[in-house]
Each structure stands twice: as structure tokens, then as C-alpha cells.
Amino acid sequence: MNYFHYKDNQLYCEEISVQEIVEEFGTPLYLYSKNQVLDNFRAIDRAFADVDHVTCYALKANSNQSLLKLLATENAGADVVSSGELYLALKAGFQPSKITFAGVGKRDDEIEYALKQKIFSFNVESIQELDIINDIAAKLKTTARVALRINPDIDASTHPYISTGLKTNKFGIDISVAVEAFKHAASLPHLQVEGIHTHIGSQILKIDPFVQTATTIVKLVNELRGVGINIRHIDFGGGFGVAYKNAIQHPFLLVEENAESVPLREMFISSIVPILKQTGCKLIIEPGRSIVADAGILLTKVLYRKENSVKKFVIVDAGMNDLLRPSLYNAHHQIVPLTVTQGEPEVVDVVGPVCETGDFLARERKLQHVERGEFLAVLTAGAYGIVNASHYNARLGLAEVLVNGDKVRVIRERERLEDLM
Ligand code: LLP
């Protein structure tokens, strides 16, 4: 179900008109639908129902405390990549026994903190890191549970900046030395080798790279068992893609061209579970985007219009510091007016107030004519949106609100000028 929809040509989130929300809370503003987050999480978690599993939400997609609390209450686990994320996960109520810690550059103090919190597992990204975790665990007179992140050299066919499973990417331990790395890990007295981790990239739209990876991992589990290393869990990472084009449809909205074909969340899982299940291992996945992306929108106000002989610009009050994805990856986010009307669309660049030419939300986009004072919604902005926001140009941190049915509440206050000091 899509909790963002039009009713009488007005954009609604669940049961509230978005226009009412922007008038009350101002812009730029991130707005999330509580029930969309819950539906997304439950659909993914249910798809694993017949195997021993944990769905570890990847905090990097959005680590707002209220959203985290929602997921912790659903019994989700957490995938963290820094002591900051670990702290936020613990504060939100995630059980340490369901927290995994990944990342190529864990600092010693972060390893120590995670060991003291007794997390489920470190997803180790290099052979040197194995030695360091072993040393720190020895110092603390404890044992670290570890999974080795394997880089399978499989092409996820996604944007090069978010592809992680190729030899040329910095992530994981090369598959060709995996058995040796596991043997080394098993020889270290303060490590308990528990699992295999892999994550081949993000916004993946094809099932095949997942199937190939699952097959590779199962082969490795069997090989390891053959040399006496018993793997108990497989952490398959995240990466399930979502639809950015035509996220909302309406007879007055233009159908966006070249839309990606996106498999259902459940299909990604149903394609890998039968393969991974053969090992008898506990399964872990780390979805981020597929849980929160379509549950969030960025709201912005039109400040000015201007045009020259080649371009029409719609200048809005949200910029690349609020939503970096278009500038960084040339990512497409559908942009819709809060009130749709029938009429010829115009081709515009939707640009922010930041002093950079790269500060745009959309370029050469067909959009309904909008005037100063009207509002636009940038869709599918719940993942990798607010978490990448910055204070560039000393712009104030924006507010976030959460809708539940016909209620809305602030889940992050808008910053004030004094907060910049
Ligand atoms: N696990 C690991 C180890 C990861 O590195 C990531 C994402 C995830 C899980 C979650 O992946 P997801 O299910 O969200 O695809 N900023 C980029 C995305 C970067 C993804 C980084 N790693 C974007 O805006 O598209």
C-alpha cells in the first residue's frame, strides 16, 4: 500500500493533507509515514518467516531516533557502521544480541565500545582487522564474535558509487583468499568465528546478482565446513532496490519515462532464501532503503522563478545540503506539486539556494507550472536523505515530522540560528 496519495487532487500522507502540514511546520521539511515504514519492514520480515532469521535495519539509511524506536519495537535487529550508530541503536532499544557492526575503517575505540556492549557480531572487512579485534578482545579478556565480509567479485549493475561487491571496491575480503582468512580467524584465541557476511551494493534492481552471490556463499560455507570451520550464520547484507520513478501516479501527473522495473521487496528474498536455507544457517539481512525510502518525502517551497533563452529555473528552499542524492549520483527523485491541476507541463530545472551549480533537485524535468509560494514534494526521500544533510552555506538543519493516521508530530526540531554556533 502507498501511504502517499492524492485525494481530490491534494497530496495526502495517510489521512492528513500535506499542505496543512507544511503550513504548520514550514519548509524545508522531511515528512515520514509511520505505517509505510511498518508495512515495509513487515513485508520483508515476513518473507523470511520460515527460516531462523533477523532483519537488521541498516541505520545508515535513516537514523532518526523515532523511526529507530518503531523498528526496535517490531523486534528488528540493527546493522551499524560506527560507534555513533551503535549508540543510537542502543538508545532506541535494539537488543545488542541483534546488532551487527560493519565498515572498512572501524577505530580501536569503536571496537572496544562494541565489545563492551556485547553485540551479536563484527562484520570484519580485512585480515588486519581480525588481528586488531583479537588484540582488543584479549585486552578486555573477552571473545569477539565475528563474521568475515567476503567480496565475491559480482557485478550488482548499480551506480558505481554504491556498488560494493567488486574486486575494485574497498569492501570485504577477496573471495580468492577467503578460506585462508577464515583459517587465520579460527586460529586467533579471542575470536569466535560465527558467520559469513556479504553486501554487493545498493539500489540493486536485478535478482540475478543476488542469486549468484547466494550460490557463491553456499559453496564457501560447504568448503569451510570441509576444513572444520562451522559457519552458523549468513549475513546477506541489503541492497534491495526501490522505484524512484512514478512513485505516485495521478491522471494529471506526467508518466515518467524510462522507469526502472523494480522487483517486489519479497521477490528479492524469495529468490535467495531457498539457496541459503540449504546450509541450515541462521539468515541475517540488512535492508535500509527498502524499509524507509518510500516512507519519506522532502517538502520545499518555491521561492523564485527565472528564465533565460535556454532554461527555466524553479528556485526552491531545499538544496543539496538537505538532499544530496541528485547532486552526488545524478539520482532521480519524482517531484510533485501538493495540488495537481490539469495543464501543459513545462520543462524546468528545480534548483536549491546553495552557491553551487551542482545544487539541483532535478534538471530538465517536465513539471506542472508552479509559482512563488507553492510547495513541491520530492518523493522517495526517506533513505539517504536527512542522514546526508549538512550545514553547508551555514544552512539550518531541517525539521522532520512523522505522520500516523490523522496525527502528525515533530521527530526532529528545526535548528535555529543559535544552533549554528
Ligand atoms: N549493509 C551494508 C554493509 C551496507 O554498506 C549498506 C549500504 C546496507 C547494508 C544497506 O543497503 P540498502 O538496503 O540501503 O541498499 N547513499 C547511497 C546508498 C549507500 C549505501 C551504502 N551501504 C544512496 O543514496 O543511494
Tab-separated table of C-alpha atoms and ligand atoms in Angstrom:
chain	number	residue	atom	x	y	z
A	1	MET	CA	0.000	0.000	0.000
A	2	ASN	CA	1.172	3.531	-0.760
A	3	TYR	CA	0.511	5.898	2.120
A	4	PHE	CA	1.270	8.949	-0.042
A	5	HIS	CA	-1.653	9.536	-2.385
A	6	TYR	CA	-3.875	12.202	-3.905
A	7	LYS	CA	-7.367	12.853	-2.604
A	8	ASP	CA	-9.407	15.436	-4.544
A	9	ASN	CA	-6.154	16.485	-6.286
A	10	GLN	CA	-4.472	17.223	-2.929
A	11	LEU	CA	-1.432	15.261	-1.755
A	12	TYR	CA	-2.064	13.304	1.414
A	13	CYS	CA	0.161	11.369	3.751
A	14	GLU	CA	-2.003	8.715	5.364
A	15	GLU	CA	-5.056	10.736	6.423
A	16	ILE	CA	-3.579	14.242	6.547
A	17	SER	CA	-3.289	16.821	3.798
A	18	VAL	CA	0.381	17.609	3.210
A	19	GLN	CA	-0.499	21.277	2.549
A	20	GLU	CA	-1.776	21.549	6.137
A	21	ILE	CA	1.463	20.052	7.397
A	22	VAL	CA	3.749	22.467	5.515
A	23	GLU	CA	1.632	25.407	6.630
A	24	GLU	CA	2.038	24.316	10.236
A	25	PHE	CA	5.670	23.157	10.268
A	26	GLY	CA	7.311	25.149	7.471
A	27	THR	CA	9.851	24.049	4.869
A	28	PRO	CA	12.215	22.518	4.035
A	29	LEU	CA	10.774	19.557	5.881
A	30	TYR	CA	11.172	15.797	5.867
A	31	LEU	CA	7.885	14.026	6.389
A	32	TYR	CA	7.562	10.289	7.065
A	33	SER	CA	4.644	7.889	7.129
A	34	LYS	CA	4.794	5.632	10.174
A	35	ASN	CA	2.568	2.996	8.596
A	36	GLN	CA	4.634	2.874	5.402
A	37	VAL	CA	7.762	2.124	7.454
A	38	LEU	CA	5.934	-0.583	9.363
A	39	ASP	CA	4.407	-2.162	6.233
A	40	ASN	CA	7.777	-2.214	4.504
A	41	PHE	CA	9.548	-3.779	7.457
A	42	ARG	CA	6.837	-6.369	7.975
A	43	ALA	CA	6.722	-7.359	4.284
A	44	ILE	CA	10.464	-8.022	4.322
A	45	ASP	CA	10.490	-9.777	7.653
A	46	ARG	CA	7.525	-11.974	6.709
A	47	ALA	CA	9.255	-13.129	3.545
A	48	PHE	CA	11.806	-14.886	5.806
A	49	ALA	CA	9.205	-16.263	8.167
A	50	ASP	CA	10.007	-19.923	7.623
A	51	VAL	CA	13.727	-19.631	8.434
A	52	ASP	CA	15.628	-18.651	11.556
A	53	HIS	CA	16.444	-15.057	10.709
A	54	VAL	CA	16.957	-11.486	11.869
A	55	THR	CA	16.161	-8.425	9.770
A	56	CYS	CA	18.839	-5.956	10.829
A	57	TYR	CA	17.774	-2.484	9.713
A	58	ALA	CA	20.742	-0.575	8.220
A	59	LEU	CA	20.798	2.622	10.267
A	60	LYS	CA	22.820	4.486	7.669
A	61	ALA	CA	19.654	4.887	5.566
A	62	ASN	CA	17.957	6.978	8.243
A	63	SER	CA	18.819	7.031	11.920
A	64	ASN	CA	16.109	9.278	13.303
A	65	GLN	CA	15.501	8.088	16.852
A	66	SER	CA	11.709	7.899	16.451
A	67	LEU	CA	11.970	5.725	13.345
A	68	LEU	CA	14.524	3.531	15.104
A	69	LYS	CA	12.242	3.084	18.086
A	70	LEU	CA	9.448	1.988	15.750
A	71	LEU	CA	11.633	-0.715	14.252
A	72	ALA	CA	13.103	-1.807	17.575
A	73	THR	CA	9.551	-2.348	18.823
A	74	GLU	CA	8.984	-4.591	15.793
A	75	ASN	CA	11.857	-6.756	17.033
A	76	ALA	CA	14.186	-5.722	14.235
A	77	GLY	CA	17.921	-6.025	14.623
A	78	ALA	CA	20.318	-3.262	13.602
A	79	ASP	CA	23.242	-3.001	11.197
A	80	VAL	CA	25.608	-0.251	12.350
A	81	VAL	CA	28.816	1.172	10.907
A	82	SER	CA	30.083	3.485	13.626
A	83	SER	CA	30.016	3.925	17.376
A	84	GLY	CA	27.536	6.743	16.748
A	85	GLU	CA	25.093	4.403	15.038
A	86	LEU	CA	25.655	1.778	17.727
A	87	TYR	CA	24.853	4.360	20.396
A	88	LEU	CA	21.680	5.434	18.551
A	89	ALA	CA	20.584	1.808	18.096
A	90	LEU	CA	21.074	1.013	21.786
A	91	LYS	CA	19.238	4.192	22.832
A	92	ALA	CA	16.321	3.209	20.591
A	93	GLY	CA	16.069	-0.164	22.303
A	94	PHE	CA	17.597	-2.575	19.776
A	95	GLN	CA	18.903	-5.653	21.594
A	96	PRO	CA	22.716	-5.885	21.481
A	97	SER	CA	22.334	-9.562	20.563
A	98	LYS	CA	20.757	-8.419	17.284
A	99	ILE	CA	23.319	-5.798	16.297
A	100	THR	CA	25.971	-6.295	13.621
A	101	PHE	CA	28.861	-3.881	13.116
A	102	ALA	CA	30.275	-3.444	9.581
A	103	GLY	CA	32.625	-0.946	7.943
A	104	VAL	CA	36.132	-0.995	6.484
A	105	GLY	CA	37.534	1.511	8.951
A	106	LYS	CA	36.473	0.638	12.496
A	107	ARG	CA	38.561	2.595	15.021
A	108	ASP	CA	40.012	0.838	18.073
A	109	ASP	CA	37.752	2.765	20.453
A	110	GLU	CA	34.725	1.763	18.358
A	111	ILE	CA	35.723	-1.907	18.524
A	112	GLU	CA	36.176	-1.621	22.286
A	113	TYR	CA	32.783	0.048	22.727
A	114	ALA	CA	31.033	-2.626	20.626
A	115	LEU	CA	32.760	-5.435	22.533
A	116	LYS	CA	31.657	-3.948	25.844
A	117	GLN	CA	28.090	-3.755	24.549
A	118	LYS	CA	28.255	-7.471	23.622
A	119	ILE	CA	26.933	-7.033	20.092
A	120	PHE	CA	25.980	-10.061	18.005
A	121	SER	CA	28.832	-9.873	15.512
A	122	PHE	CA	31.553	-7.773	13.903
A	123	ASN	CA	31.441	-7.970	10.120
A	124	VAL	CA	35.181	-7.926	9.536
A	125	GLU	CA	36.453	-6.355	6.342
A	126	SER	CA	40.181	-7.219	6.284
A	127	ILE	CA	42.695	-9.681	7.643
A	128	GLN	CA	44.447	-6.943	9.593
A	129	GLU	CA	41.145	-6.031	11.252
A	130	LEU	CA	40.855	-9.644	12.508
A	131	ASP	CA	44.164	-9.248	14.359
A	132	ILE	CA	43.166	-5.886	15.820
A	133	ILE	CA	39.798	-7.139	17.085
A	134	ASN	CA	41.552	-10.181	18.570
A	135	ASP	CA	44.050	-7.927	20.403
A	136	ILE	CA	41.364	-5.629	21.762
A	137	ALA	CA	39.232	-8.598	22.865
A	138	ALA	CA	42.300	-10.057	24.615
A	139	LYS	CA	42.880	-6.763	26.431
A	140	LEU	CA	39.249	-6.795	27.582
A	141	LYS	CA	39.525	-10.507	28.497
A	142	THR	CA	36.652	-11.416	26.236
A	143	THR	CA	35.915	-13.112	22.925
A	144	ALA	CA	34.607	-11.334	19.843
A	145	ARG	CA	32.019	-12.985	17.651
A	146	VAL	CA	32.959	-12.315	14.046
A	147	ALA	CA	31.699	-12.827	10.522
A	148	LEU	CA	34.082	-12.269	7.626
A	149	ARG	CA	32.799	-9.991	4.916
A	150	ILE	CA	33.526	-11.642	1.619
A	151	ASN	CA	33.864	-9.639	-1.563
A	152	PRO	CA	32.526	-12.085	-4.180
A	153	ASP	CA	33.549	-10.015	-7.229
A	154	ILE	CA	29.982	-9.934	-8.529
A	155	ASP	CA	28.619	-7.005	-10.501
A	156	ALA	CA	25.446	-5.642	-8.945
A	157	SER	CA	24.821	-3.402	-12.000
A	158	THR	CA	24.151	-0.337	-9.901
A	159	HIS	CA	25.652	3.171	-9.709
A	160	PRO	CA	29.452	2.772	-9.392
A	161	TYR	CA	29.499	4.808	-6.147
A	162	ILE	CA	27.194	2.300	-4.439
A	163	SER	CA	28.498	-0.920	-5.917
A	164	THR	CA	30.461	-2.771	-3.223
A	165	GLY	CA	30.966	-6.360	-4.355
A	166	LEU	CA	33.643	-5.918	-6.998
A	167	LYS	CA	37.385	-6.515	-6.637
A	168	THR	CA	37.935	-2.842	-7.386
A	169	ASN	CA	35.780	-1.791	-4.401
A	170	LYS	CA	37.347	-1.319	-0.964
A	171	PHE	CA	34.902	-3.633	0.764
A	172	GLY	CA	35.378	-7.097	2.224
A	173	ILE	CA	37.972	-9.826	1.868
A	174	ASP	CA	38.679	-11.109	-1.607
A	175	ILE	CA	36.880	-14.390	-2.259
A	176	SER	CA	40.117	-15.954	-3.567
A	177	VAL	CA	41.719	-15.754	-0.107
A	178	ALA	CA	38.540	-16.340	1.886
A	179	VAL	CA	39.375	-19.840	3.138
A	180	GLU	CA	42.824	-18.715	4.277
A	181	ALA	CA	41.304	-15.710	6.042
A	182	PHE	CA	38.784	-17.895	7.845
A	183	LYS	CA	41.558	-20.301	8.909
A	184	HIS	CA	43.526	-17.369	10.275
A	185	ALA	CA	40.470	-16.071	12.126
A	186	ALA	CA	39.809	-19.522	13.605
A	187	SER	CA	43.404	-19.627	14.900
A	188	LEU	CA	43.034	-16.423	16.902
A	189	PRO	CA	42.157	-17.218	20.519
A	190	HIS	CA	39.938	-14.228	21.209
A	191	LEU	CA	37.769	-14.589	18.134
A	192	GLN	CA	34.795	-16.828	17.720
A	193	VAL	CA	34.151	-17.324	14.016
A	194	GLU	CA	30.409	-17.365	13.539
A	195	GLY	CA	29.448	-16.273	10.084
A	196	ILE	CA	29.910	-15.032	6.564
A	197	HIS	CA	28.883	-11.548	5.575
A	198	THR	CA	28.414	-10.102	2.119
A	199	HIS	CA	26.803	-6.972	0.696
A	200	ILE	CA	27.216	-6.375	-3.010
A	201	GLY	CA	25.747	-2.898	-3.354
A	202	SER	CA	22.693	-0.720	-3.012
A	203	GLN	CA	19.666	0.130	-5.172
A	204	ILE	CA	20.052	-3.190	-6.970
A	205	LEU	CA	17.228	-3.836	-9.386
A	206	LYS	CA	18.139	-7.249	-10.683
A	207	ILE	CA	17.575	-10.539	-8.935
A	208	ASP	CA	20.406	-12.329	-10.680
A	209	PRO	CA	23.394	-10.768	-8.823
A	210	PHE	CA	21.753	-11.813	-5.545
A	211	VAL	CA	21.235	-15.378	-6.777
A	212	GLN	CA	24.861	-15.565	-7.958
A	213	THR	CA	26.086	-14.241	-4.618
A	214	ALA	CA	23.916	-16.668	-2.655
A	215	THR	CA	25.254	-19.575	-4.695
A	216	THR	CA	28.854	-18.428	-4.143
A	217	ILE	CA	28.294	-18.099	-0.401
A	218	VAL	CA	26.737	-21.552	-0.061
A	219	LYS	CA	29.732	-23.054	-1.869
A	220	LEU	CA	32.053	-21.271	0.542
A	221	VAL	CA	30.102	-22.432	3.620
A	222	ASN	CA	30.468	-26.023	2.416
A	223	GLU	CA	34.161	-25.578	1.682
A	224	LEU	CA	34.733	-24.116	5.149
A	225	ARG	CA	32.835	-26.909	6.816
A	226	GLY	CA	35.094	-29.304	4.895
A	227	VAL	CA	38.121	-27.801	6.672
A	228	GLY	CA	36.454	-27.867	10.077
A	229	ILE	CA	35.157	-24.289	10.265
A	230	ASN	CA	31.488	-24.354	11.100
A	231	ILE	CA	29.596	-21.326	9.838
A	232	ARG	CA	26.467	-20.655	11.846
A	233	HIS	CA	25.060	-17.583	10.184
A	234	ILE	CA	24.999	-15.920	6.787
A	235	ASP	CA	24.562	-12.161	6.747
A	236	PHE	CA	23.478	-11.340	3.226
A	237	GLY	CA	23.560	-7.545	3.528
A	238	GLY	CA	20.998	-5.217	1.991
A	239	GLY	CA	20.689	-3.551	-1.366
A	240	PHE	CA	17.118	-4.228	-2.487
A	241	GLY	CA	16.194	-1.503	-4.967
A	242	VAL	CA	13.100	0.688	-4.866
A	243	ALA	CA	11.164	2.640	-7.509
A	244	TYR	CA	12.125	6.289	-7.812
A	245	LYS	CA	10.115	6.973	-10.962
A	246	ASN	CA	6.309	7.164	-10.959
A	247	ALA	CA	6.318	6.665	-7.204
A	248	ILE	CA	2.927	8.395	-7.217
A	249	GLN	CA	0.556	8.327	-10.147
A	250	HIS	CA	-2.391	10.567	-10.955
A	251	PRO	CA	-4.186	11.284	-14.245
A	252	PHE	CA	-2.851	14.883	-14.168
A	253	LEU	CA	0.751	13.799	-13.447
A	254	LEU	CA	3.020	13.011	-16.315
A	255	VAL	CA	4.096	9.371	-16.514
A	256	GLU	CA	7.878	9.432	-16.071
A	257	GLU	CA	9.779	7.828	-18.910
A	258	ASN	CA	12.331	5.016	-18.717
A	259	ALA	CA	11.038	3.884	-15.358
A	260	GLU	CA	13.080	1.149	-13.713
A	261	SER	CA	11.398	-2.187	-13.410
A	262	VAL	CA	11.625	-2.983	-9.726
A	263	PRO	CA	11.037	-6.438	-8.295
A	264	LEU	CA	8.884	-6.532	-5.166
A	265	ARG	CA	10.815	-6.497	-1.895
A	266	GLU	CA	9.572	-10.009	-1.185
A	267	MET	CA	10.879	-11.297	-4.530
A	268	PHE	CA	14.476	-10.473	-3.720
A	269	ILE	CA	14.129	-12.545	-0.607
A	270	SER	CA	12.205	-15.443	-2.090
A	271	SER	CA	14.951	-15.796	-4.690
A	272	ILE	CA	17.768	-16.199	-2.162
A	273	VAL	CA	16.146	-17.962	0.788
A	274	PRO	CA	15.801	-21.382	-0.894
A	275	ILE	CA	19.515	-21.268	-1.825
A	276	LEU	CA	20.842	-20.074	1.527
A	277	LYS	CA	18.496	-22.318	3.508
A	278	GLN	CA	20.346	-25.440	2.359
A	279	THR	CA	23.166	-24.560	4.751
A	280	GLY	CA	20.942	-24.676	7.842
A	281	CYS	CA	22.495	-21.329	8.831
A	282	LYS	CA	20.650	-18.543	10.569
A	283	LEU	CA	19.989	-15.803	7.986
A	284	ILE	CA	20.538	-12.109	8.516
A	285	ILE	CA	19.756	-9.329	6.085
A	286	GLU	CA	20.482	-5.633	6.382
A	287	PRO	CA	17.940	-3.661	4.391
A	288	GLY	CA	17.965	0.107	4.704
A	289	ARG	CA	16.499	1.790	1.640
A	290	SER	CA	13.733	-0.781	1.097
A	291	ILE	CA	12.367	-0.021	4.577
A	292	VAL	CA	12.434	3.766	4.642
A	293	ALA	CA	12.901	5.235	1.140
A	294	ASP	CA	9.266	5.396	0.039
A	295	ALA	CA	8.149	6.243	3.574
A	296	GLY	CA	9.658	9.739	3.389
A	297	ILE	CA	9.297	12.875	1.286
A	298	LEU	CA	11.104	16.197	1.290
A	299	LEU	CA	8.855	19.250	1.179
A	300	THR	CA	10.065	22.505	-0.236
A	301	LYS	CA	8.655	25.895	-1.120
A	302	VAL	CA	9.059	27.707	-4.426
A	303	LEU	CA	10.965	30.932	-3.721
A	304	TYR	CA	11.540	32.339	-7.193
A	305	ARG	CA	11.211	31.620	-10.878
A	306	LYS	CA	13.510	32.874	-13.564
A	307	GLU	CA	14.251	32.053	-17.142
A	308	ASN	CA	16.603	32.859	-19.971
A	309	SER	CA	16.688	31.861	-23.616
A	310	VAL	CA	17.661	28.258	-22.801
A	311	LYS	CA	16.415	27.464	-19.299
A	312	LYS	CA	13.598	27.898	-16.849
A	313	PHE	CA	14.625	27.711	-13.224
A	314	VAL	CA	12.347	26.987	-10.295
A	315	ILE	CA	14.307	28.055	-7.222
A	316	VAL	CA	13.200	26.282	-4.052
A	317	ASP	CA	14.135	26.464	-0.379
A	318	ALA	CA	15.654	22.946	-0.173
A	319	GLY	CA	19.133	22.389	-1.516
A	320	MET	CA	21.850	19.822	-1.967
A	321	ASN	CA	22.676	20.193	1.716
A	322	ASP	CA	19.185	18.859	2.525
A	323	LEU	CA	19.054	16.102	-0.120
A	324	LEU	CA	22.395	15.250	-1.677
A	325	ARG	CA	21.376	12.322	-3.890
A	326	PRO	CA	20.597	14.281	-7.100
A	327	SER	CA	23.905	16.198	-6.917
A	328	LEU	CA	26.030	13.229	-5.876
A	329	TYR	CA	24.636	10.425	-8.025
A	330	ASN	CA	22.520	12.354	-10.504
A	331	ALA	CA	19.746	10.422	-8.766
A	332	HIS	CA	16.191	10.877	-9.968
A	333	HIS	CA	13.502	11.729	-7.416
A	334	GLN	CA	9.985	12.322	-8.668
A	335	ILE	CA	8.840	15.848	-7.800
A	336	VAL	CA	5.150	16.581	-7.496
A	337	PRO	CA	3.028	19.603	-6.571
A	338	LEU	CA	0.836	19.389	-3.473
A	339	THR	CA	-2.179	20.308	-5.614
A	340	VAL	CA	-2.323	18.760	-9.071
A	341	THR	CA	-4.050	20.599	-11.873
A	342	GLN	CA	-4.664	19.746	-15.483
A	343	GLY	CA	-2.473	21.597	-17.978
A	344	GLU	CA	0.600	21.594	-20.184
A	345	PRO	CA	3.729	20.802	-18.145
A	346	GLU	CA	6.867	22.904	-18.631
A	347	VAL	CA	10.480	21.794	-18.657
A	348	VAL	CA	12.403	23.245	-15.711
A	349	ASP	CA	15.460	22.845	-13.533
A	350	VAL	CA	14.455	22.646	-9.881
A	351	VAL	CA	17.392	24.185	-8.050
A	352	GLY	CA	18.254	24.999	-4.453
A	353	PRO	CA	19.650	28.128	-2.780
A	354	VAL	CA	23.191	26.757	-2.288
A	355	CYS	CA	26.019	28.521	-4.098
A	356	GLU	CA	26.977	25.626	-6.346
A	357	THR	CA	25.932	24.844	-9.907
A	358	GLY	CA	25.609	21.235	-8.751
A	359	ASP	CA	22.866	22.252	-6.346
A	360	PHE	CA	19.792	20.869	-8.055
A	361	LEU	CA	16.933	18.546	-7.204
A	362	ALA	CA	16.015	17.909	-10.841
A	363	ARG	CA	17.268	19.033	-14.237
A	364	GLU	CA	15.315	19.325	-17.473
A	365	ARG	CA	12.246	17.956	-15.697
A	366	LYS	CA	8.693	18.173	-17.034
A	367	LEU	CA	6.664	19.665	-14.226
A	368	GLN	CA	3.305	21.303	-13.711
A	369	HIS	CA	3.679	25.120	-13.714
A	370	VAL	CA	4.292	26.296	-10.142
A	371	GLU	CA	4.565	29.846	-8.823
A	372	ARG	CA	6.300	31.503	-5.868
A	373	GLY	CA	4.750	30.386	-2.590
A	374	GLU	CA	3.592	26.988	-3.846
A	375	PHE	CA	5.058	23.796	-2.409
A	376	LEU	CA	6.649	20.771	-4.035
A	377	ALA	CA	7.178	17.269	-2.671
A	378	VAL	CA	10.369	15.416	-3.548
A	379	LEU	CA	9.397	11.778	-3.302
A	380	THR	CA	11.164	8.635	-2.098
A	381	ALA	CA	13.455	10.701	0.094
A	382	GLY	CA	13.217	8.682	3.321
A	383	ALA	CA	16.501	6.827	2.748
A	384	TYR	CA	19.903	8.527	2.493
A	385	GLY	CA	18.173	11.902	2.729
A	386	ILE	CA	18.400	13.530	6.147
A	387	VAL	CA	21.436	11.408	7.058
A	388	ASN	CA	23.439	13.105	4.327
A	389	ALA	CA	22.269	16.603	5.208
A	390	SER	CA	24.933	19.179	6.040
A	391	HIS	CA	25.289	22.727	7.239
A	392	TYR	CA	26.915	23.871	4.006
A	393	ASN	CA	26.383	27.624	3.472
A	394	ALA	CA	25.504	27.678	7.209
A	395	ARG	CA	22.064	26.435	6.373
A	396	LEU	CA	19.972	25.321	9.305
A	397	GLY	CA	19.259	21.658	9.937
A	398	LEU	CA	15.729	20.960	8.780
A	399	ALA	CA	12.834	19.578	10.773
A	400	GLU	CA	11.376	16.082	10.488
A	401	VAL	CA	7.791	15.064	11.206
A	402	LEU	CA	6.081	11.688	11.457
A	403	VAL	CA	2.506	11.032	10.393
A	404	ASN	CA	0.418	8.294	11.919
A	405	GLY	CA	-3.142	8.192	10.570
A	406	ASP	CA	-4.543	11.676	11.127
A	407	LYS	CA	-1.851	12.706	13.610
A	408	VAL	CA	1.484	14.363	12.993
A	409	ARG	CA	4.338	15.029	15.386
A	410	VAL	CA	7.780	16.575	15.200
A	411	ILE	CA	10.559	13.992	15.448
A	412	ARG	CA	13.410	16.461	14.952
A	413	GLU	CA	13.165	20.141	15.714
A	414	ARG	CA	14.202	22.631	13.058
A	415	GLU	CA	17.506	24.240	14.003
A	416	ARG	CA	17.674	27.914	14.921
A	417	LEU	CA	20.444	30.381	14.117
A	418	GLU	CA	21.929	29.911	17.608
A	419	ASP	CA	22.395	26.204	16.871
A	420	LEU	CA	24.990	27.064	14.249
A	421	MET	CA	27.440	28.381	16.846
B	1	LLP	N1	24.736	-3.314	4.699
B	1	LLP	C1	25.894	-2.734	4.333
B	1	LLP	C2	27.145	-3.331	4.746
B	1	LLP	C3	25.866	-1.549	3.558
B	1	LLP	O1	27.014	-0.987	3.197
B	1	LLP	C4	24.628	-0.972	3.185
B	1	LLP	C5	24.585	0.251	2.401
B	1	LLP	C6	23.448	-1.624	3.613
B	1	LLP	C7	23.542	-2.791	4.356
B	1	LLP	C8	22.081	-1.088	3.280
B	1	LLP	O2	21.855	-1.092	1.925
B	1	LLP	P1	20.406	-0.721	1.330
B	1	LLP	O3	19.439	-1.818	1.707
B	1	LLP	O4	20.004	0.565	1.911
B	1	LLP	O5	20.645	-0.642	-0.117
B	1	LLP	N2	23.996	6.831	-0.164
B	1	LLP	C9	23.625	5.896	-1.202
B	1	LLP	C10	23.491	4.493	-0.668
B	1	LLP	C11	24.724	3.980	0.051
B	1	LLP	C12	24.571	2.574	0.563
B	1	LLP	C13	25.702	2.200	1.438
B	1	LLP	N3	25.616	0.898	2.041
B	1	LLP	C14	22.346	6.386	-1.888
B	1	LLP	O6	21.842	7.448	-1.537
B	1	LLP	O7	21.871	5.738	-2.816
